[in-house]
Coordinates of C-alpha atoms and ligand atoms in Angstrom, one line a residue:
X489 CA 197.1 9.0 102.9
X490 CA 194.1 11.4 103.1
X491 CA 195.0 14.8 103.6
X492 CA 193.7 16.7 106.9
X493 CA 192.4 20.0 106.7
X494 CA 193.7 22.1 109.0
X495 CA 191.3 25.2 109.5
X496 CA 189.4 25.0 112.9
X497 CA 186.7 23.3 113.8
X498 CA 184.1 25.5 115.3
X499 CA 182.0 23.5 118.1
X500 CA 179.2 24.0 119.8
X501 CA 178.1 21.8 123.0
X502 CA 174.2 21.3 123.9
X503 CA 173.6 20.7 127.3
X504 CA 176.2 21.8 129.5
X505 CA 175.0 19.0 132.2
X506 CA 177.6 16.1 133.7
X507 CA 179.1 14.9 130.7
X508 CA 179.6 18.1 128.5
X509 CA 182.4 18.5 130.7
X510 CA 184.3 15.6 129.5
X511 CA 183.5 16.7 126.0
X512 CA 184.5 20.1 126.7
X513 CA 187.9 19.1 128.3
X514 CA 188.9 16.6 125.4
X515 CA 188.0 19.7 122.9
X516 CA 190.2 21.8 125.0
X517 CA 193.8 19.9 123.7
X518 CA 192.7 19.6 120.1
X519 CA 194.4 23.1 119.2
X520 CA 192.3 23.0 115.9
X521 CA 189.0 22.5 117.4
X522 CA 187.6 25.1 119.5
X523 CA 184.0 26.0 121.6
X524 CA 182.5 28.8 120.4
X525 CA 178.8 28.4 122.2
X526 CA 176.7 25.9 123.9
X527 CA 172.8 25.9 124.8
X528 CA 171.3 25.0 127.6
X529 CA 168.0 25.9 129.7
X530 CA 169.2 26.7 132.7
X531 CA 170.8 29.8 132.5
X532 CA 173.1 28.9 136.0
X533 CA 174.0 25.2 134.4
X534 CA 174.9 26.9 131.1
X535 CA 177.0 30.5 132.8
X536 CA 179.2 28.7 135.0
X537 CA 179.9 25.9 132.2
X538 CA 180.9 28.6 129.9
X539 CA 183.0 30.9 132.1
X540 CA 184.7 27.4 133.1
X541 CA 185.5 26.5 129.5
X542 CA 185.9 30.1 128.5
X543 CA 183.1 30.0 125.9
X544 CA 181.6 33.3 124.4
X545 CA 178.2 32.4 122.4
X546 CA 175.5 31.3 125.0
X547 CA 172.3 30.3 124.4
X548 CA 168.9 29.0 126.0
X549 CA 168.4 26.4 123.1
X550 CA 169.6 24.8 120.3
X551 CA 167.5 26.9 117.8
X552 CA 169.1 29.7 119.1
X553 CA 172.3 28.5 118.9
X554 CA 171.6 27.4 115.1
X555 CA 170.1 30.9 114.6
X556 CA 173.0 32.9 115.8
X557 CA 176.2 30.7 114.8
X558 CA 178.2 28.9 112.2
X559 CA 179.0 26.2 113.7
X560 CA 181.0 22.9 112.1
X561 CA 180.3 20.2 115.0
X562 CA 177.4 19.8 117.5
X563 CA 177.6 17.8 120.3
X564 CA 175.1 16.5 122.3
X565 CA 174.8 16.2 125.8
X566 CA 171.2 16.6 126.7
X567 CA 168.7 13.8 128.0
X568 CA 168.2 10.7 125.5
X569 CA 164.7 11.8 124.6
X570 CA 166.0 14.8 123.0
X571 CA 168.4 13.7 120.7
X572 CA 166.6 12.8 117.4
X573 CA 165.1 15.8 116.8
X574 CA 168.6 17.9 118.2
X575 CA 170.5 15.4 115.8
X576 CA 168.3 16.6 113.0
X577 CA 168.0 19.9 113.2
X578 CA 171.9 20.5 114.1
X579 CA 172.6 18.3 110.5
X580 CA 170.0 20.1 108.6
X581 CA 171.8 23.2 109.9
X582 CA 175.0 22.0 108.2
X583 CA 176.7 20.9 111.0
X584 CA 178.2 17.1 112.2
X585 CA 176.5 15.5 114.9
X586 CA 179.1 13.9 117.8
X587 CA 175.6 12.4 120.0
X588 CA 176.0 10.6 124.1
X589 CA 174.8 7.4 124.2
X590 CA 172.2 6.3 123.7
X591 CA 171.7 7.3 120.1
X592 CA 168.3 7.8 120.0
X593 CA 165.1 6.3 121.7
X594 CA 164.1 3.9 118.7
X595 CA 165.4 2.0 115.7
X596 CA 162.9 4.0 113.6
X597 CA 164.6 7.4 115.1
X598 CA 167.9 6.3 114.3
X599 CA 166.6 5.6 110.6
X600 CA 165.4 9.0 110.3
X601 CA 168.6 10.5 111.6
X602 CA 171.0 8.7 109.5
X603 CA 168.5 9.8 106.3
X604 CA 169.1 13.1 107.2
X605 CA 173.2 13.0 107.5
X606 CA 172.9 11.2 104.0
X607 CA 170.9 13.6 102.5
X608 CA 173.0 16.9 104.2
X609 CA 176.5 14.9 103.4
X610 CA 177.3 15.3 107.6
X611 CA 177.8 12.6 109.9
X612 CA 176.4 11.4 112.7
X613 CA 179.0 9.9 116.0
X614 CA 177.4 8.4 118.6
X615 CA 179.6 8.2 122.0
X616 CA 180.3 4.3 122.8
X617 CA 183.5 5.4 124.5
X618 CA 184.0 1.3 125.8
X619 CA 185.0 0.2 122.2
X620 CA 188.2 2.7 122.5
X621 CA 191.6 2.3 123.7
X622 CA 194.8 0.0 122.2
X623 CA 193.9 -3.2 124.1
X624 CA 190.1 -3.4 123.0
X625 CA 191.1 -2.5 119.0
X626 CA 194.0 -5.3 119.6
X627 CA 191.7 -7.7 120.4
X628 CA 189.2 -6.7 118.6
X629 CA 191.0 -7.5 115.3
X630 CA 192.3 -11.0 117.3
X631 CA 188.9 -11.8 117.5
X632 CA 187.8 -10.8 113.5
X633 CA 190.8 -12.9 112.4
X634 CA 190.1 -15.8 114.1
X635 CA 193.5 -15.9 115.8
X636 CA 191.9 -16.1 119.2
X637 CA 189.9 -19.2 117.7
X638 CA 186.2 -19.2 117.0
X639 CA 184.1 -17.6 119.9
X640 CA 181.7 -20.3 122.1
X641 CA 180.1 -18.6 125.2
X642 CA 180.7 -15.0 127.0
X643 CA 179.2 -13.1 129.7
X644 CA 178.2 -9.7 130.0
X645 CA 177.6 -7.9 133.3
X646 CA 176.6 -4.4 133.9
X647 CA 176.3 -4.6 137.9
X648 CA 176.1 -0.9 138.8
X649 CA 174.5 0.6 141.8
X650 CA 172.5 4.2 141.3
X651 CA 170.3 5.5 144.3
X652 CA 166.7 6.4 144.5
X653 CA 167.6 9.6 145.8
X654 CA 170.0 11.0 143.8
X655 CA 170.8 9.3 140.5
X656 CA 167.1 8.8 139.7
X657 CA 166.0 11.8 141.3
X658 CA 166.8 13.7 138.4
X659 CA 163.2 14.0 136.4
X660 CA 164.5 12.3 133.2
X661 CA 165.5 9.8 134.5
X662 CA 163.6 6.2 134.6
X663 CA 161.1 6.8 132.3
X664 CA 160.2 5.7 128.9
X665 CA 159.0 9.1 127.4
X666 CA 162.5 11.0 128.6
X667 CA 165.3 7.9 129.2
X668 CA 163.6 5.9 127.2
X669 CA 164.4 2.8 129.0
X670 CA 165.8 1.9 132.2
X671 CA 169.6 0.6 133.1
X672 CA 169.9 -1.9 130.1
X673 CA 169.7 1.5 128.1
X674 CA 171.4 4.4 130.1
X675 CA 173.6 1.7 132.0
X676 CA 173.9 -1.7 130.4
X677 CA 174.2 -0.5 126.6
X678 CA 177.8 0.6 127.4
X679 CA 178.6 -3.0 127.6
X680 CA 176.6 -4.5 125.1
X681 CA 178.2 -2.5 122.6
X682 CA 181.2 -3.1 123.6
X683 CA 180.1 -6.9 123.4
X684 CA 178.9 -6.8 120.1
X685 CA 182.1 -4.5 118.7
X686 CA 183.7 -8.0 119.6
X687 CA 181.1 -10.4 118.4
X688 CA 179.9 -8.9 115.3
X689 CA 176.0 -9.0 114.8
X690 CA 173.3 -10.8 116.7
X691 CA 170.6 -13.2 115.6
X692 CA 168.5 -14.0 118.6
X693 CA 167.6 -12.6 121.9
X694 CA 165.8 -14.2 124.9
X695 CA 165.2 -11.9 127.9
X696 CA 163.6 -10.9 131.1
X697 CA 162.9 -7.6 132.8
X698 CA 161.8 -7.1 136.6
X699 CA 161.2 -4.5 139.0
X700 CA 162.9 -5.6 141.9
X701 CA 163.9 -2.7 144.4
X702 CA 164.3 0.9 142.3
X703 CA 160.5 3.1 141.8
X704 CA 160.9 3.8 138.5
X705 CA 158.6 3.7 135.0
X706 CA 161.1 1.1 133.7
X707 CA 163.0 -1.9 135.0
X708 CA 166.1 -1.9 137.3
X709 CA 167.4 -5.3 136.1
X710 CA 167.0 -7.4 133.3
X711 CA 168.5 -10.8 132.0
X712 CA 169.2 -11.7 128.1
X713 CA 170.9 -14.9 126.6
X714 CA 172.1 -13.8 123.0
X715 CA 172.8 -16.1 120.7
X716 CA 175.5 -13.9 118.2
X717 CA 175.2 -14.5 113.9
X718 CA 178.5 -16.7 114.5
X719 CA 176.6 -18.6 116.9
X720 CA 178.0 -17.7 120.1
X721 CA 175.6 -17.7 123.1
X722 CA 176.2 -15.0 125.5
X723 CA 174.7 -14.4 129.0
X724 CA 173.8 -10.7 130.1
X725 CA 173.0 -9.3 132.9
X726 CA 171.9 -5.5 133.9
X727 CA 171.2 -4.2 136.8
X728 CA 171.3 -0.7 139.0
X729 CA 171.5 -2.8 142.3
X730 CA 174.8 -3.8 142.7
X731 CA 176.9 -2.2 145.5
X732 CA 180.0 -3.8 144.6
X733 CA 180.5 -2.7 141.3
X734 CA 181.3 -4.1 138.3
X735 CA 181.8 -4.1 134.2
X736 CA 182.5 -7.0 133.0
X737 CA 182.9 -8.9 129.2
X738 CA 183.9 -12.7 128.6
X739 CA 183.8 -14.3 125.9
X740 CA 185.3 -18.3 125.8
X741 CA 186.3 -19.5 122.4
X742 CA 187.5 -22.7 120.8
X743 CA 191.5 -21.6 122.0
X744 CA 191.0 -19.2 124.9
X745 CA 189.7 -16.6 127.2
X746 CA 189.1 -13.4 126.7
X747 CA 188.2 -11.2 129.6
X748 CA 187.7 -7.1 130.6
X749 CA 187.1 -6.1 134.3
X750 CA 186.7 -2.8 134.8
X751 CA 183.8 0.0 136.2
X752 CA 183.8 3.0 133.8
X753 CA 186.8 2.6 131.5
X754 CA 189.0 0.4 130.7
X755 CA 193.1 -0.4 129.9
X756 CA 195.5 -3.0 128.6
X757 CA 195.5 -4.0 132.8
X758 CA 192.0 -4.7 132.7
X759 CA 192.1 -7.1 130.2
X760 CA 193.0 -11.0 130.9
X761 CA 194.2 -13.6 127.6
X762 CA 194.2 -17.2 128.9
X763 CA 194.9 -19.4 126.3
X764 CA 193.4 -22.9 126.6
X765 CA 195.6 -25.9 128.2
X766 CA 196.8 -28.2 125.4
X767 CA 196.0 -31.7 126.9
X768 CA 192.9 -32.6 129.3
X769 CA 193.6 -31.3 132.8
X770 CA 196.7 -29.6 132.1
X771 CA 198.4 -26.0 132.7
X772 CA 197.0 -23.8 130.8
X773 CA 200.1 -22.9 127.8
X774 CA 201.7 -19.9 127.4
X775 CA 200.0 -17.3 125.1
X776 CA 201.1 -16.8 121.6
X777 CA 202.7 -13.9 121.0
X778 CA 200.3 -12.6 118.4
X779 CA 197.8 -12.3 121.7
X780 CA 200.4 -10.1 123.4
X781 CA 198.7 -6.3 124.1
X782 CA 200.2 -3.4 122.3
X783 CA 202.4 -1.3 124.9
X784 CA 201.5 1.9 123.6
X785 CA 198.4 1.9 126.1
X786 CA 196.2 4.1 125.7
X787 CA 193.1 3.6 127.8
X788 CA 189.1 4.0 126.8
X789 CA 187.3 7.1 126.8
X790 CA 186.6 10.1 124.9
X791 CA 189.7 11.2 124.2
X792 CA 190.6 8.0 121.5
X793 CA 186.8 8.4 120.4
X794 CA 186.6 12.2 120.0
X795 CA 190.2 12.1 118.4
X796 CA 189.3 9.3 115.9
X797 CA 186.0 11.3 115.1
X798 CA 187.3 14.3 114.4
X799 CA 190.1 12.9 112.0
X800 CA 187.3 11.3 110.3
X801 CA 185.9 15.3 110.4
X802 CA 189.1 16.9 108.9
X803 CA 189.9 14.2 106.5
X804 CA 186.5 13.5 105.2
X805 CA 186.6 10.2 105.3
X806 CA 183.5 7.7 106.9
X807 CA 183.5 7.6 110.4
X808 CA 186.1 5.0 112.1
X809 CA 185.2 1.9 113.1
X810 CA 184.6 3.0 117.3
X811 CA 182.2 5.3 116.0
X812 CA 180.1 3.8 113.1
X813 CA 177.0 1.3 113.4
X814 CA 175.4 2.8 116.8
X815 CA 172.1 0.0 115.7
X816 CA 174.4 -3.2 116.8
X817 CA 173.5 -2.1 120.1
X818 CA 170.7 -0.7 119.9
X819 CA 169.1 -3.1 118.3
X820 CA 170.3 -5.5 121.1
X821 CA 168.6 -3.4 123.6
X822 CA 165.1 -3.2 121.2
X823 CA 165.2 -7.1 121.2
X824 CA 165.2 -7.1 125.0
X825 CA 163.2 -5.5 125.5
X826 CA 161.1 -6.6 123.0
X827 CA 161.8 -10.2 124.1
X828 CA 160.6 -9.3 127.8
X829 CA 157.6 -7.8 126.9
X830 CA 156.4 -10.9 124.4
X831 CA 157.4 -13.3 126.7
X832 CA 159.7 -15.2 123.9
X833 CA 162.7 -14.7 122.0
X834 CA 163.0 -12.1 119.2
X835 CA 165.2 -12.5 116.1
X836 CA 167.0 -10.4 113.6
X837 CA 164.6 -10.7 111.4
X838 CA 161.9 -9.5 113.8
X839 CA 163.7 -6.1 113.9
X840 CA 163.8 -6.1 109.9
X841 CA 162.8 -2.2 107.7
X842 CA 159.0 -2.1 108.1
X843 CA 159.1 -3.9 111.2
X844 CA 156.7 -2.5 114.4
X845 CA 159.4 -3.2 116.7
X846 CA 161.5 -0.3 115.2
X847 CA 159.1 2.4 116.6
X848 CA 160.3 1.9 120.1
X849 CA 160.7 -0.3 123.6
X850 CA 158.2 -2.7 124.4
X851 CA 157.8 -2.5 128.3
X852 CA 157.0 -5.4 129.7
X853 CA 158.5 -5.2 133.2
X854 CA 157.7 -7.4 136.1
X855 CA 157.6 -5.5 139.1
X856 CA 158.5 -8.0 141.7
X857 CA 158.5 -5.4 145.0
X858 CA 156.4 -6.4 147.9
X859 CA 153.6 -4.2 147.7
Ligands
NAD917 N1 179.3 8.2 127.6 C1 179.2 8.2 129.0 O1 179.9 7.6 129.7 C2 178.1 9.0 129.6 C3 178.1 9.3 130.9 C4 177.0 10.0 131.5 C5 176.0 10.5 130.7 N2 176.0 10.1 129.3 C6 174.9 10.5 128.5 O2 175.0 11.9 128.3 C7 173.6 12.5 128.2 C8 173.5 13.6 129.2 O3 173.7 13.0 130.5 P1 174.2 13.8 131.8 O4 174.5 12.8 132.8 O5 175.2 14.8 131.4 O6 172.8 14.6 132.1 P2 172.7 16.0 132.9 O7 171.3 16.0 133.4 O8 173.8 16.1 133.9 O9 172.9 17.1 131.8 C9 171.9 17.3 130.8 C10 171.9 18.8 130.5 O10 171.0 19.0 129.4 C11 170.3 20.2 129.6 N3 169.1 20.3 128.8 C12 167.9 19.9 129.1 N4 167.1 20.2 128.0 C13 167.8 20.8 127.1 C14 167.6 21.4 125.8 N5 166.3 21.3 125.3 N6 168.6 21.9 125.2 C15 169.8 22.0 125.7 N7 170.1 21.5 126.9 C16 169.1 20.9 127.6 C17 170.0 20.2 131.1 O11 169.7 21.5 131.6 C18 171.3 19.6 131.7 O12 172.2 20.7 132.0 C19 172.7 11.3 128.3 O13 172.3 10.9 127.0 C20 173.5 10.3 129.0 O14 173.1 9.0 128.8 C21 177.0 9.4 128.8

């Protein structure tokens, strides 16, 4: 077993916006990992964040911050189009990197981060929170061992509802330059990676991507069929338009279906095992025991993610499984929009080392408002 070091962690948070607080409350219980400053812009944002959490060092920017502390972890909370160059210069100042989704605005970017955590010996989490929790891990490994049978088809829907005037009100938000893409990256890539932590790799993406209702820079809604590396063909849709709100993941294999239906997060209640009926038109059978979820539920979220990163932290050892390989996803999201804007599918192979398509989204949106 690898031993655990037990000195603090000392953690600082950058941007002290919506999210930092979930961040900043899962620190809060790890009794060896504690907040010693956080950087932000706006001076109210950042003062009321830090007398709420009780944090001492405050700081306009990350620079600062660098400048003024020794810190062992960084998080960051800040807009997407900040991240690589954050990500970098909190590594190169010796520090782990725990980033929000998404990673970074390019497969290229998320090259030159991970060069840097190599050559500095840090690492570099990105938050996928949805691939967390006992039931997903459970069947997760169900799926790897082919005891749930070979996957065939799925389905994966990210049918959210965010308002003109207040969810894209805020400036960063649904444009290329500083969201970097529109719901299939801030929205949709929550369940796409959670699709492809099931799956495994892709090898071909088809896709559309239409303006239908939202102004924004980018698309509100956008179609994909993936075909996975094991050959299962997938259906996803995206969209910000959807007042009745849902998350969901399917995937239909050779003995069964596997199903999560949830918003946000995600437990062993959310998830539905329906093994297939034995003879034509039957009942379905009774699942096999092996399929039964664990009991010890634990639900999704940053808790299981932050905990698992920072063991990974203390013990030294590579980052866990929930937190490794943020380019599955990524890379999903590349090819469709890369697949949109071409007008044709994209392949693996498309996205290879060298490849144009790692520098950043296509954007080949049809806007399909009435003028
Ligand atoms: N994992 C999840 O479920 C989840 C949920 C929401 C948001 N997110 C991600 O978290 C990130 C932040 O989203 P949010 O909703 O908290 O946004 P937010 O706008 O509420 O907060 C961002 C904060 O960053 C600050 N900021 C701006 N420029 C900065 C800079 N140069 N240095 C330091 N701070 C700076 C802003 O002042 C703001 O307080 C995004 O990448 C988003 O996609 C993830």
């Amino acid at each position: 077993m690898t031993e655990l070091s037990q000195s603090t962690l000392r953690v600082a948070l950058v941007g002290t916006g919506a999210i930092a607080h979930a961040h900043a409350q899962v620190l809060g219980l790890d009794p060896l990992a504690s907040v010693v400053a956080v950087a932000d812009p706006s001076p109210a944002v950042r003062d009321a964040f830090a007398d709420q959490y009780s944090v001492a060092g405050r700081y306009g920017s990350l620079d600062e911050l660098l400048a003024a502390e020794t810190v062992d972890v960084v998080h960051l909370c800040t807009p997407p189009g900040l991240h690589r160059d954050q990500a970098i210069a909190a590594l190169r100042g010796g520090a782990h990197v725990v980033c929000e989704k998404p990673p970074v605005l390019s497969l290229a970017d998320l090259d030159a981060v991970l060069e840097v955590a190599h050559q500095v010996g840090r690492e570099y989490a990105v938050v996928f929170q949805q691939r967390t929790g006992t039931a997903v891990g459970h069947v997760q490994k169900l799926l790897a061992d082919g005891t749930l049978g070979r996957p065939l088809v799925g389905v994966c829907h990210t049918l959210w509802y965010r308002k003109q005037e207040d969810y894209y009100a805020v400036p960063w938000r649904g444009k290329w330059t500083t969201e970097g893409g529109g719901p299939l990256l801030g929205l949709g890539i929550h369940q796409l990676d959670l699709l492809a932590f099931l799956l495994g790799e892709w090898a071909e993406v088809d896709a559309r991507a239409f303006r239908l209702d939202r102004d924004l820079e980018t698309e509100d809604t956008s179609t994909a069929v993936v075909r996975f590396a094991n050959d299962a063909i997938v259906s996803v849709l995206t969209t910000a338009l959807s007042p009745r709100q849902v998350s969901y993941v399917r995937v239909d294999t050779t003995l069964g279906t596997v199903e999560v239906e949830h918003l946000y997060g995600h437990d062993a209640r959310s998830w539905r095992l329906t093994p297939a009926p034995s003879r034509t038109g039957g009942e379905p059978d009774a699942a096999p025991a092996a399929w039964t979820l664990p009991e010890d539920d634990e639900p999704s979220g940053h808790t299981p993610l932050l905990r698992a990163v920072y063991e990974s932290f203390r013990s030294g050892s590579p980052l866990p499984p929930v937190a490794a390989d943020p380019h599955r996803s990524l890379e999903l999201v590349t090819a469709i929009y890369a697949s949109a804007a071409r007008g044709r599918p994209v392949t693996k192979a498309d996205l290879a080392p060298g490849s144009t398509l790692r520098d950043g989204f296509l954007h080949g949106v049809e806007d399909l408002r009435p003028a």
